[in-house]
């Protein structure tokens, strides 16, 4: 914030911390399809993360006459949130659903959970169809409550959803306090839910999709930050996209720029807010000294206070969250786009975490091998912004996934691709209605990020 309380535009920091997923860079990491930028194209995508790569994938998929597509990325390919996350593909099936129903009604809420649940099969099928080596694993996930009152409140809310017939919760199963520690393996668990989820190596998935798109004609330009996009079209209906390497005229523009979207679209300032998150990789010197964890986890100490864990077959565990350590000072995470530094109050939070939290891990010797930060795009009403941008002809946004993009982005990108390829309206794509970016949402003074968003985040 500047002294006049005006939000400052955020841009990707060139010196980011190194996430585990990127320790062996892919051959396309710094790729440029051509020495010079093309002067024009049909579709220009900004951002080579999950959203940008998925949009390109769907624009090419089963398309005998694909458009010319240019993808501009400020840093290396897949160097943003996607390469820094937990790799956790965990649909929202019950936890935030009561709030969603209260706010949007049961039909709209059900659309969001159905959209998220559909990602498990959609990504499984994608990985199988394209033979993507990304450690995709189908699993169950535990939501473990460490506080009794919070567990009881969540169980009551769940019972309410059962009564209302919400289909997504049919897959969820509750274990009460009496057996929760034994079933989950988490010490002093006061209750837990389990449901179907998946996990994968996000960088490998996205780099594969980018490679595939390149074979179909994608012009990828890494290290090419976009500095400006015209809000109006020229006489030929094209937007002007400006970079330090030149200007490109594009018939359609897709902003897949995550927490940095407001740097290019001032109307999203204070609507998509960059928020910093912390993740680490825990390893065990001798994996036989600790029980193998066959599920993924969210551990909830109270509203807004959570950690998540994604164990891998090699015995390592990706752990993120550390919300308890950041609760005192919002400035360390809120409206903060610096992924070049660790979050000071949280950087040692995961030391001895497995020993403290998991049964049988006391003598495991587990330690934090690597820790990093990443920038999420939180939205003030907790829903992504997807679709045609109000008052900007032929420009689309696909951003603001609230630290929870894995079970949202792939099919949201499919919807945007259908709008571009087939001229579908937002409604014709079947995307959840609450994702649609609208003037009303952009003008709303509501900001739930530091309250409910944190409570619902996972
Ligand atoms: C620490 C952490 C843990 C997370 N864990 C999970 C998880 O386990 N499960 C889950 O579902 N979600 C998780 N998330 C959220 C998830 O990673 C995101 O929702 C998702 O990756 C967003 O994808 P994206 O493509 O929109 O953004 P990104 O991957 O950030 O890609 C956006 C790209 O746009 C580029 N860009 C921005 N502005 C410009 C510009 N002006 N010019 C050119 N390029 C630009 C950026 O450099 C970036 O590469 C986590 C996020 C973080 C940070």
PDB file of N, CA and C in Angstrom, residues 359-432:
ATOM      1  N   UNK A 359       1.418 -40.030  15.124  1.00  0.00           N
ATOM      2  CA  UNK A 359       1.685 -41.195  15.967  1.00  0.00           C
ATOM      3  C   UNK A 359       2.789 -42.046  15.314  1.00  0.00           C
ATOM      4  N   UNK A 360       3.790 -42.404  16.102  1.00  0.00           N
ATOM      5  CA  UNK A 360       4.841 -43.297  15.607  1.00  0.00           C
ATOM      6  C   UNK A 360       5.988 -42.576  14.912  1.00  0.00           C
ATOM      7  N   UNK A 361       5.926 -41.258  14.804  1.00  0.00           N
ATOM      8  CA  UNK A 361       6.964 -40.496  14.099  1.00  0.00           C
ATOM      9  C   UNK A 361       7.989 -39.886  15.061  1.00  0.00           C
ATOM     10  N   UNK A 362       7.831 -40.152  16.369  1.00  0.00           N
ATOM     11  CA  UNK A 362       8.663 -39.487  17.376  1.00  0.00           C
ATOM     12  C   UNK A 362      10.157 -39.682  17.117  1.00  0.00           C
ATOM     13  N   UNK A 363      10.549 -40.896  16.723  1.00  0.00           N
ATOM     14  CA  UNK A 363      11.980 -41.174  16.530  1.00  0.00           C
ATOM     15  C   UNK A 363      12.355 -41.257  15.052  1.00  0.00           C
ATOM     16  N   UNK A 364      11.554 -40.640  14.213  1.00  0.00           N
ATOM     17  CA  UNK A 364      11.767 -40.766  12.764  1.00  0.00           C
ATOM     18  C   UNK A 364      12.964 -39.965  12.267  1.00  0.00           C
ATOM     19  N   UNK A 365      13.347 -38.943  13.031  1.00  0.00           N
ATOM     20  CA  UNK A 365      14.423 -38.063  12.553  1.00  0.00           C
ATOM     21  C   UNK A 365      13.984 -37.201  11.382  1.00  0.00           C
ATOM     22  N   UNK A 366      12.680 -37.108  11.141  1.00  0.00           N
ATOM     23  CA  UNK A 366      12.183 -36.323   9.987  1.00  0.00           C
ATOM     24  C   UNK A 366      12.612 -34.862  10.122  1.00  0.00           C
ATOM     25  N   UNK A 367      13.055 -34.263   9.018  1.00  0.00           N
ATOM     26  CA  UNK A 367      13.492 -32.859   9.055  1.00  0.00           C
ATOM     27  C   UNK A 367      13.100 -32.148   7.763  1.00  0.00           C
ATOM     28  N   UNK A 368      13.052 -30.816   7.866  1.00  0.00           N
ATOM     29  CA  UNK A 368      12.700 -29.993   6.700  1.00  0.00           C
ATOM     30  C   UNK A 368      13.914 -29.893   5.790  1.00  0.00           C
ATOM     31  N   UNK A 369      13.744 -30.374   4.573  1.00  0.00           N
ATOM     32  CA  UNK A 369      14.836 -30.426   3.613  1.00  0.00           C
ATOM     33  C   UNK A 369      14.883 -29.151   2.763  1.00  0.00           C
ATOM     34  N   UNK A 370      13.706 -28.598   2.481  1.00  0.00           N
ATOM     35  CA  UNK A 370      13.615 -27.439   1.592  1.00  0.00           C
ATOM     36  C   UNK A 370      12.362 -26.645   1.954  1.00  0.00           C
ATOM     37  N   UNK A 371      12.438 -25.332   1.936  1.00  0.00           N
ATOM     38  CA  UNK A 371      11.258 -24.507   2.239  1.00  0.00           C
ATOM     39  C   UNK A 371      11.210 -23.343   1.251  1.00  0.00           C
ATOM     40  N   UNK A 372      10.005 -22.952   0.851  1.00  0.00           N
ATOM     41  CA  UNK A 372       9.880 -21.908  -0.180  1.00  0.00           C
ATOM     42  C   UNK A 372       8.561 -21.153   0.009  1.00  0.00           C
ATOM     43  N   UNK A 373       8.418 -20.067  -0.737  1.00  0.00           N
ATOM     44  CA  UNK A 373       7.160 -19.313  -0.711  1.00  0.00           C
ATOM     45  C   UNK A 373       6.569 -19.264  -2.112  1.00  0.00           C
ATOM     46  N   UNK A 374       5.302 -18.898  -2.196  1.00  0.00           N
ATOM     47  CA  UNK A 374       4.615 -18.746  -3.480  1.00  0.00           C
ATOM     48  C   UNK A 374       3.479 -17.760  -3.312  1.00  0.00           C
ATOM     49  N   UNK A 375       3.018 -17.228  -4.455  1.00  0.00           N
ATOM     50  CA  UNK A 375       1.991 -16.182  -4.413  1.00  0.00           C
ATOM     51  C   UNK A 375       0.661 -16.721  -4.936  1.00  0.00           C
ATOM     52  N   UNK A 376      -0.341 -16.628  -4.077  1.00  0.00           N
ATOM     53  CA  UNK A 376      -1.689 -17.052  -4.460  1.00  0.00           C
ATOM     54  C   UNK A 376      -2.501 -15.819  -4.843  1.00  0.00           C
ATOM     55  N   UNK A 377      -3.521 -16.011  -5.669  1.00  0.00           N
ATOM     56  CA  UNK A 377      -4.431 -14.916  -6.006  1.00  0.00           C
ATOM     57  C   UNK A 377      -5.727 -15.106  -5.237  1.00  0.00           C
ATOM     58  N   UNK A 378      -5.875 -14.379  -4.128  1.00  0.00           N
ATOM     59  CA  UNK A 378      -7.125 -14.468  -3.368  1.00  0.00           C
ATOM     60  C   UNK A 378      -8.124 -13.456  -3.922  1.00  0.00           C
ATOM     61  N   UNK A 379      -9.383 -13.856  -3.951  1.00  0.00           N
ATOM     62  CA  UNK A 379     -10.414 -12.920  -4.419  1.00  0.00           C
ATOM     63  C   UNK A 379     -11.281 -12.502  -3.239  1.00  0.00           C
ATOM     64  N   UNK A 380     -11.785 -11.288  -3.322  1.00  0.00           N
ATOM     65  CA  UNK A 380     -12.472 -10.713  -2.152  1.00  0.00           C
ATOM     66  C   UNK A 380     -13.791 -11.409  -1.850  1.00  0.00           C
ATOM     67  N   UNK A 381     -14.369 -12.129  -2.833  1.00  0.00           N
ATOM     68  CA  UNK A 381     -15.594 -12.883  -2.530  1.00  0.00           C
ATOM     69  C   UNK A 381     -15.345 -14.390  -2.562  1.00  0.00           C
ATOM     70  N   UNK A 382     -14.096 -14.786  -2.611  1.00  0.00           N
ATOM     71  CA  UNK A 382     -13.664 -16.188  -2.505  1.00  0.00           C
ATOM     72  C   UNK A 382     -13.947 -17.045  -3.730  1.00  0.00           C
ATOM     73  N   UNK A 383     -14.423 -16.447  -4.800  1.00  0.00           N
ATOM     74  CA  UNK A 383     -14.666 -17.229  -6.018  1.00  0.00           C
ATOM     75  C   UNK A 383     -13.709 -16.768  -7.109  1.00  0.00           C
ATOM     76  N   UNK A 384     -13.280 -17.676  -7.980  1.00  0.00           N
ATOM     77  CA  UNK A 384     -12.386 -17.274  -9.066  1.00  0.00           C
ATOM     78  C   UNK A 384     -13.073 -16.280 -10.004  1.00  0.00           C
ATOM     79  N   UNK A 385     -12.265 -15.521 -10.733  1.00  0.00           N
ATOM     80  CA  UNK A 385     -12.803 -14.651 -11.784  1.00  0.00           C
ATOM     81  C   UNK A 385     -12.517 -15.323 -13.130  1.00  0.00           C
ATOM     82  N   UNK A 386     -13.588 -15.699 -13.827  1.00  0.00           N
ATOM     83  CA  UNK A 386     -13.437 -16.443 -15.082  1.00  0.00           C
ATOM     84  C   UNK A 386     -14.381 -15.849 -16.129  1.00  0.00           C
ATOM     85  N   UNK A 387     -13.858 -15.692 -17.358  1.00  0.00           N
ATOM     86  CA  UNK A 387     -14.742 -15.315 -18.472  1.00  0.00           C
ATOM     87  C   UNK A 387     -14.444 -13.955 -19.061  1.00  0.00           C
ATOM     88  N   UNK A 388     -15.364 -13.475 -19.918  1.00  0.00           N
ATOM     89  CA  UNK A 388     -15.138 -12.195 -20.606  1.00  0.00           C
ATOM     90  C   UNK A 388     -15.046 -11.055 -19.592  1.00  0.00           C
ATOM     91  N   UNK A 389     -14.059 -10.195 -19.779  1.00  0.00           N
ATOM     92  CA  UNK A 389     -13.847  -9.084 -18.836  1.00  0.00           C
ATOM     93  C   UNK A 389     -14.802  -7.945 -19.201  1.00  0.00           C
ATOM     94  N   UNK A 390     -15.551  -7.449 -18.227  1.00  0.00           N
ATOM     95  CA  UNK A 390     -16.490  -6.367 -18.525  1.00  0.00           C
ATOM     96  C   UNK A 390     -15.772  -5.176 -19.176  1.00  0.00           C
ATOM     97  N   UNK A 391     -16.362  -4.657 -20.225  1.00  0.00           N
ATOM     98  CA  UNK A 391     -15.871  -3.449 -20.917  1.00  0.00           C
ATOM     99  C   UNK A 391     -14.511  -3.616 -21.586  1.00  0.00           C
ATOM    100  N   UNK A 392     -14.077  -4.839 -21.796  1.00  0.00           N
ATOM    101  CA  UNK A 392     -12.817  -5.060 -22.527  1.00  0.00           C
ATOM    102  C   UNK A 392     -13.089  -6.100 -23.603  1.00  0.00           C
ATOM    103  N   UNK A 393     -13.421  -5.649 -24.802  1.00  0.00           N
ATOM    104  CA  UNK A 393     -13.806  -6.603 -25.834  1.00  0.00           C
ATOM    105  C   UNK A 393     -12.710  -7.627 -26.126  1.00  0.00           C
ATOM    106  N   UNK A 394     -13.115  -8.885 -26.226  1.00  0.00           N
ATOM    107  CA  UNK A 394     -12.211  -9.990 -26.589  1.00  0.00           C
ATOM    108  C   UNK A 394     -11.084 -10.251 -25.597  1.00  0.00           C
ATOM    109  N   UNK A 395     -11.299  -9.832 -24.356  1.00  0.00           N
ATOM    110  CA  UNK A 395     -10.308 -10.138 -23.321  1.00  0.00           C
ATOM    111  C   UNK A 395     -10.993 -10.982 -22.234  1.00  0.00           C
ATOM    112  N   UNK A 396     -10.261 -11.992 -21.753  1.00  0.00           N
ATOM    113  CA  UNK A 396     -10.825 -12.978 -20.812  1.00  0.00           C
ATOM    114  C   UNK A 396      -9.905 -13.092 -19.604  1.00  0.00           C
ATOM    115  N   UNK A 397     -10.514 -13.327 -18.454  1.00  0.00           N
ATOM    116  CA  UNK A 397      -9.708 -13.550 -17.262  1.00  0.00           C
ATOM    117  C   UNK A 397      -9.905 -14.990 -16.785  1.00  0.00           C
ATOM    118  N   UNK A 398      -8.836 -15.561 -16.249  1.00  0.00           N
ATOM    119  CA  UNK A 398      -8.848 -16.929 -15.724  1.00  0.00           C
ATOM    120  C   UNK A 398      -7.886 -16.896 -14.534  1.00  0.00           C
ATOM    121  N   UNK A 399      -8.368 -16.337 -13.437  1.00  0.00           N
ATOM    122  CA  UNK A 399      -7.442 -16.055 -12.328  1.00  0.00           C
ATOM    123  C   UNK A 399      -8.195 -15.948 -11.011  1.00  0.00           C
ATOM    124  N   UNK A 400      -7.413 -16.003  -9.916  1.00  0.00           N
ATOM    125  CA  UNK A 400      -7.990 -15.796  -8.584  1.00  0.00           C
ATOM    126  C   UNK A 400      -8.538 -17.090  -8.014  1.00  0.00           C
ATOM    127  N   UNK A 401      -7.645 -18.020  -7.736  1.00  0.00           N
ATOM    128  CA  UNK A 401      -8.109 -19.352  -7.329  1.00  0.00           C
ATOM    129  C   UNK A 401      -7.968 -19.606  -5.824  1.00  0.00           C
ATOM    130  N   UNK A 402      -7.726 -18.541  -5.075  1.00  0.00           N
ATOM    131  CA  UNK A 402      -7.819 -18.617  -3.610  1.00  0.00           C
ATOM    132  C   UNK A 402      -6.997 -19.752  -2.985  1.00  0.00           C
ATOM    133  N   UNK A 403      -5.791 -19.945  -3.492  1.00  0.00           N
ATOM    134  CA  UNK A 403      -4.927 -20.986  -2.926  1.00  0.00           C
ATOM    135  C   UNK A 403      -5.474 -22.381  -3.105  1.00  0.00           C
ATOM    136  N   UNK A 404      -6.335 -22.539  -4.134  1.00  0.00           N
ATOM    137  CA  UNK A 404      -7.067 -23.801  -4.268  1.00  0.00           C
ATOM    138  C   UNK A 404      -7.363 -24.075  -5.748  1.00  0.00           C
ATOM    139  N   UNK A 405      -6.365 -23.862  -6.593  1.00  0.00           N
ATOM    140  CA  UNK A 405      -6.624 -23.950  -8.029  1.00  0.00           C
ATOM    141  C   UNK A 405      -6.602 -25.350  -8.617  1.00  0.00           C
ATOM    142  N   UNK A 406      -5.965 -26.301  -7.923  1.00  0.00           N
ATOM    143  CA  UNK A 406      -5.773 -27.615  -8.543  1.00  0.00           C
ATOM    144  C   UNK A 406      -7.087 -28.274  -8.970  1.00  0.00           C
ATOM    145  N   UNK A 407      -8.148 -28.220  -8.121  1.00  0.00           N
ATOM    146  CA  UNK A 407      -9.403 -28.835  -8.567  1.00  0.00           C
ATOM    147  C   UNK A 407     -10.357 -27.838  -9.207  1.00  0.00           C
ATOM    148  N   UNK A 408      -9.846 -26.736  -9.746  1.00  0.00           N
ATOM    149  CA  UNK A 408     -10.718 -25.709 -10.322  1.00  0.00           C
ATOM    150  C   UNK A 408     -10.296 -25.329 -11.744  1.00  0.00           C
ATOM    151  N   UNK A 409      -8.974 -25.257 -11.969  1.00  0.00           N
ATOM    152  CA  UNK A 409      -8.456 -24.566 -13.150  1.00  0.00           C
ATOM    153  C   UNK A 409      -8.661 -25.336 -14.458  1.00  0.00           C
ATOM    154  N   UNK A 410      -8.406 -26.644 -14.450  1.00  0.00           N
ATOM    155  CA  UNK A 410      -8.372 -27.364 -15.736  1.00  0.00           C
ATOM    156  C   UNK A 410      -9.697 -27.225 -16.490  1.00  0.00           C
ATOM    157  N   UNK A 411     -10.801 -27.412 -15.773  1.00  0.00           N
ATOM    158  CA  UNK A 411     -12.102 -27.337 -16.453  1.00  0.00           C
ATOM    159  C   UNK A 411     -12.577 -25.893 -16.620  1.00  0.00           C
ATOM    160  N   UNK A 412     -12.112 -24.990 -15.752  1.00  0.00           N
ATOM    161  CA  UNK A 412     -12.415 -23.567 -15.971  1.00  0.00           C
ATOM    162  C   UNK A 412     -11.735 -23.103 -17.253  1.00  0.00           C
ATOM    163  N   UNK A 413     -10.499 -23.576 -17.466  1.00  0.00           N
ATOM    164  CA  UNK A 413      -9.765 -23.219 -18.692  1.00  0.00           C
ATOM    165  C   UNK A 413     -10.455 -23.807 -19.920  1.00  0.00           C
ATOM    166  N   UNK A 414     -11.043 -24.989 -19.757  1.00  0.00           N
ATOM    167  CA  UNK A 414     -11.782 -25.598 -20.869  1.00  0.00           C
ATOM    168  C   UNK A 414     -12.953 -24.682 -21.263  1.00  0.00           C
ATOM    169  N   UNK A 415     -13.634 -24.160 -20.240  1.00  0.00           N
ATOM    170  CA  UNK A 415     -14.753 -23.254 -20.508  1.00  0.00           C
ATOM    171  C   UNK A 415     -14.299 -22.012 -21.260  1.00  0.00           C
ATOM    172  N   UNK A 416     -13.188 -21.424 -20.842  1.00  0.00           N
ATOM    173  CA  UNK A 416     -12.688 -20.215 -21.520  1.00  0.00           C
ATOM    174  C   UNK A 416     -12.295 -20.565 -22.963  1.00  0.00           C
ATOM    175  N   UNK A 417     -11.671 -21.723 -23.143  1.00  0.00           N
ATOM    176  CA  UNK A 417     -11.295 -22.144 -24.508  1.00  0.00           C
ATOM    177  C   UNK A 417     -12.544 -22.306 -25.386  1.00  0.00           C
ATOM    178  N   UNK A 418     -13.626 -22.811 -24.799  1.00  0.00           N
ATOM    179  CA  UNK A 418     -14.870 -22.974 -25.573  1.00  0.00           C
ATOM    180  C   UNK A 418     -15.460 -21.617 -25.947  1.00  0.00           C
ATOM    181  N   UNK A 419     -15.309 -20.636 -25.066  1.00  0.00           N
ATOM    182  CA  UNK A 419     -15.783 -19.282 -25.401  1.00  0.00           C
ATOM    183  C   UNK A 419     -15.003 -18.754 -26.604  1.00  0.00           C
ATOM    184  N   UNK A 420     -13.701 -19.010 -26.616  1.00  0.00           N
ATOM    185  CA  UNK A 420     -12.853 -18.481 -27.698  1.00  0.00           C
ATOM    186  C   UNK A 420     -13.023 -19.300 -28.981  1.00  0.00           C
ATOM    187  N   UNK A 421     -13.030 -20.620 -28.839  1.00  0.00           N
ATOM    188  CA  UNK A 421     -13.094 -21.491 -30.033  1.00  0.00           C
ATOM    189  C   UNK A 421     -14.452 -21.494 -30.682  1.00  0.00           C
ATOM    190  N   UNK A 422     -15.498 -21.583 -29.852  1.00  0.00           N
ATOM    191  CA  UNK A 422     -16.845 -21.799 -30.382  1.00  0.00           C
ATOM    192  C   UNK A 422     -17.783 -20.629 -30.142  1.00  0.00           C
ATOM    193  N   UNK A 423     -17.254 -19.548 -29.589  1.00  0.00           N
ATOM    194  CA  UNK A 423     -18.085 -18.377 -29.327  1.00  0.00           C
ATOM    195  C   UNK A 423     -19.174 -18.628 -28.296  1.00  0.00           C
ATOM    196  N   UNK A 424     -18.950 -19.624 -27.409  1.00  0.00           N
ATOM    197  CA  UNK A 424     -19.969 -19.895 -26.379  1.00  0.00           C
ATOM    198  C   UNK A 424     -20.055 -18.743 -25.387  1.00  0.00           C
ATOM    199  N   UNK A 425     -21.242 -18.555 -24.842  1.00  0.00           N
ATOM    200  CA  UNK A 425     -21.373 -17.615 -23.730  1.00  0.00           C
ATOM    201  C   UNK A 425     -20.893 -18.316 -22.468  1.00  0.00           C
ATOM    202  N   UNK A 426     -20.678 -17.544 -21.415  1.00  0.00           N
ATOM    203  CA  UNK A 426     -20.273 -18.154 -20.147  1.00  0.00           C
ATOM    204  C   UNK A 426     -21.277 -19.229 -19.746  1.00  0.00           C
ATOM    205  N   UNK A 427     -22.555 -18.909 -19.844  1.00  0.00           N
ATOM    206  CA  UNK A 427     -23.600 -19.841 -19.385  1.00  0.00           C
ATOM    207  C   UNK A 427     -23.572 -21.129 -20.208  1.00  0.00           C
ATOM    208  N   UNK A 428     -23.318 -21.014 -21.504  1.00  0.00           N
ATOM    209  CA  UNK A 428     -23.292 -22.209 -22.363  1.00  0.00           C
ATOM    210  C   UNK A 428     -22.148 -23.165 -22.020  1.00  0.00           C
ATOM    211  N   UNK A 429     -21.125 -22.678 -21.351  1.00  0.00           N
ATOM    212  CA  UNK A 429     -20.010 -23.577 -21.009  1.00  0.00           C
ATOM    213  C   UNK A 429     -20.364 -24.489 -19.838  1.00  0.00           C
ATOM    214  N   UNK A 430     -21.372 -24.121 -19.054  1.00  0.00           N
ATOM    215  CA  UNK A 430     -21.740 -24.922 -17.883  1.00  0.00           C
ATOM    216  C   UNK A 430     -20.831 -24.706 -16.683  1.00  0.00           C
ATOM    217  N   UNK A 431     -19.975 -23.697 -16.737  1.00  0.00           N
ATOM    218  CA  UNK A 431     -19.117 -23.424 -15.571  1.00  0.00           C
ATOM    219  C   UNK A 431     -19.976 -22.939 -14.405  1.00  0.00           C
ATOM    220  N   UNK A 432     -19.520 -23.162 -13.175  1.00  0.00           N
ATOM    221  CA  UNK A 432     -20.282 -22.664 -12.030  1.00  0.00           C
ATOM    222  C   UNK A 432     -20.572 -21.168 -12.167  1.00  0.00           C
TER     223      UNK A 432
END
